[in-house]
C-alpha positions as a printed NumPy array, in Angstrom:
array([[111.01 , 114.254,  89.206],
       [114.611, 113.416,  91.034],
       [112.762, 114.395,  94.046],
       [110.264, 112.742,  96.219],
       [107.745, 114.951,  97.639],
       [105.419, 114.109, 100.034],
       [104.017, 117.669, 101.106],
       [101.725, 118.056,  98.19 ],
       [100.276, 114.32 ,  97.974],
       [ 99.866, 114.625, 102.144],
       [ 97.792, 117.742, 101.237],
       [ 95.976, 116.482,  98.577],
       [ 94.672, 113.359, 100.674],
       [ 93.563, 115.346, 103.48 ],
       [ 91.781, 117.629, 101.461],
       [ 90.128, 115.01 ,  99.923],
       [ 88.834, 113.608, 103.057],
       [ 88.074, 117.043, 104.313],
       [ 86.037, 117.662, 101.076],
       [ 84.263, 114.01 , 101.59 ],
       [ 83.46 , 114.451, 104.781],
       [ 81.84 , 118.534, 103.865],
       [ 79.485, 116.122, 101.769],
       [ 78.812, 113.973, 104.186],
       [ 80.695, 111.042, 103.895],
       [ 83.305, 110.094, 106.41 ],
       [ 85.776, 108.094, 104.85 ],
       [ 89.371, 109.079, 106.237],
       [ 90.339, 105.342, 107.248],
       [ 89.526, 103.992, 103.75 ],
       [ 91.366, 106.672, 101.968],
       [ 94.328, 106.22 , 103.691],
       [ 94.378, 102.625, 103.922],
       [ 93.362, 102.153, 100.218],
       [ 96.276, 105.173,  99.44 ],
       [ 99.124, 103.077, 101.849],
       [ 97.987,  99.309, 100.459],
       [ 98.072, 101.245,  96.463],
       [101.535, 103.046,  96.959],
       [103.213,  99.549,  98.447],
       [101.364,  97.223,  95.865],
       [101.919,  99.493,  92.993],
       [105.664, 100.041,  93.82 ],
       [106.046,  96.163,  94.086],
       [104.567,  95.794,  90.703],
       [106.532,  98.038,  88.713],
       [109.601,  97.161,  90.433],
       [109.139,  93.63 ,  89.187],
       [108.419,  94.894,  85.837],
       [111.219,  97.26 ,  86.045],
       [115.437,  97.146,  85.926],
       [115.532, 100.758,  88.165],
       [114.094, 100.465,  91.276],
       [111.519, 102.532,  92.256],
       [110.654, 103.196,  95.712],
       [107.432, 103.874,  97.768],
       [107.948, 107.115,  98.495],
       [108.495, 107.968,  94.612],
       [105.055, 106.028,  93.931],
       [103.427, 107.655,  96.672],
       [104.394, 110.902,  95.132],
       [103.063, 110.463,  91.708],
       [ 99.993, 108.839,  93.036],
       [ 99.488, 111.739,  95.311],
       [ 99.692, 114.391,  92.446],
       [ 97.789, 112.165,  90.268],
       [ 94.88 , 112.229,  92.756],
       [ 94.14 , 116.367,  91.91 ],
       [ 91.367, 115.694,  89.7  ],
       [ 89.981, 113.352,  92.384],
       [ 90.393, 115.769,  94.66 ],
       [ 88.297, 118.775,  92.624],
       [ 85.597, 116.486,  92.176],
       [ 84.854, 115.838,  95.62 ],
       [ 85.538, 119.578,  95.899],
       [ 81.862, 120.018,  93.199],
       [ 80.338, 117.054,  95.377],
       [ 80.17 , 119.511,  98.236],
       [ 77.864, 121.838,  96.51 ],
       [ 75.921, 119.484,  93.821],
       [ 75.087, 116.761,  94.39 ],
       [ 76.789, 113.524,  91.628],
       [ 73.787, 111.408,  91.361],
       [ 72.87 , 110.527,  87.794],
       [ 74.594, 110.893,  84.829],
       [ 76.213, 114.121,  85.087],
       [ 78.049, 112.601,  88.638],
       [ 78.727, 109.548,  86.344],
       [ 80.474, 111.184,  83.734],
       [ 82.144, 113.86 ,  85.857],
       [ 83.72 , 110.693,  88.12 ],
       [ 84.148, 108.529,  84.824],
       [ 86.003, 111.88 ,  83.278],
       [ 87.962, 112.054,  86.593],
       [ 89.155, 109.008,  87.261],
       [ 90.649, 108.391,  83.548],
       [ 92.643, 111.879,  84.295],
       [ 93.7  , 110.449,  86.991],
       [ 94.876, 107.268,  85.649],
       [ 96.271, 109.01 ,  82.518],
       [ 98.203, 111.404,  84.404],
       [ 99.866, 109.168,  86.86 ],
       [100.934, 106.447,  83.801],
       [102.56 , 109.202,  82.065],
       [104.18 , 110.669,  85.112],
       [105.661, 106.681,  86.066],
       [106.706, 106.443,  82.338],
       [108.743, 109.795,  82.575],
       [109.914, 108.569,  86.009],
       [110.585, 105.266,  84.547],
       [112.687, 107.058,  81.636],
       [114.434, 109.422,  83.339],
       [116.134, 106.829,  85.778],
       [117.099, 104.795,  82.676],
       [118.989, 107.469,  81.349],
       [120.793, 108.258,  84.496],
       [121.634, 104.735,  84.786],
       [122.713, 105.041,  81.482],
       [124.841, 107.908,  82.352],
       [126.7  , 106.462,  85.43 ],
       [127.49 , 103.214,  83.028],
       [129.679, 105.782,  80.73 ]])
């Protein structure tokens, strides 16, 4: 988690859109405005609630990896179709693993920088 990766998030959003737009939707412009405006807001925000410093890249990166499950469901949208309440649960399911995975994966960040500032303190 000491290094910022940007391969596998890059990958993950364009497969996303490529998925999106294999079900018909063209959304390429949203997802990577809504993925930019996220990554900058979100880094500001835990920054401020922060003492390490956290960069955009670094936010970008968990994001990115945290988007997977988003990523497989629009994967299943391409060959069934998510109207009703099996879409609704499968997104509802989704987007909590998503949100659970990327506030345990800031928390770890979040930890792991405190103990190296810790460590450089000594």
């Amino acid at each position: 988690m000491d290094d910022t990766d940007l391969a596998g998030p890059l990958l993950f959003c364009l497969l996303f859109g490529s998925f999106l737009l294999a079900s018909g939707k063209v959304h390429f412009g949203y997802i990577y405005g809504v993925a930019v405006l996220g990554c900058v807001g979100l880094s500001g925000v835990l920054n401020l609630m922060s003492d390490t410093e956290l960069s955009v890249a670094r936010t970008a990166s968990v994001l990115g990896y945290s988007l997977l499950p988003m990523v497989a469901l629009s994967s299943l949208s391409v060959l069934l179709s998510l109207k009703g309440v099996v879409g609704l649960v499968l997104s509802v399911t989704s987007v909590l693993w998503c949100t659970l995975s990327s506030s345990k994966l800031f928390v770890a960040v979040g930890q792991r920088a405190m103990e190296k500032e810790g460590r450089e303190r000594e």
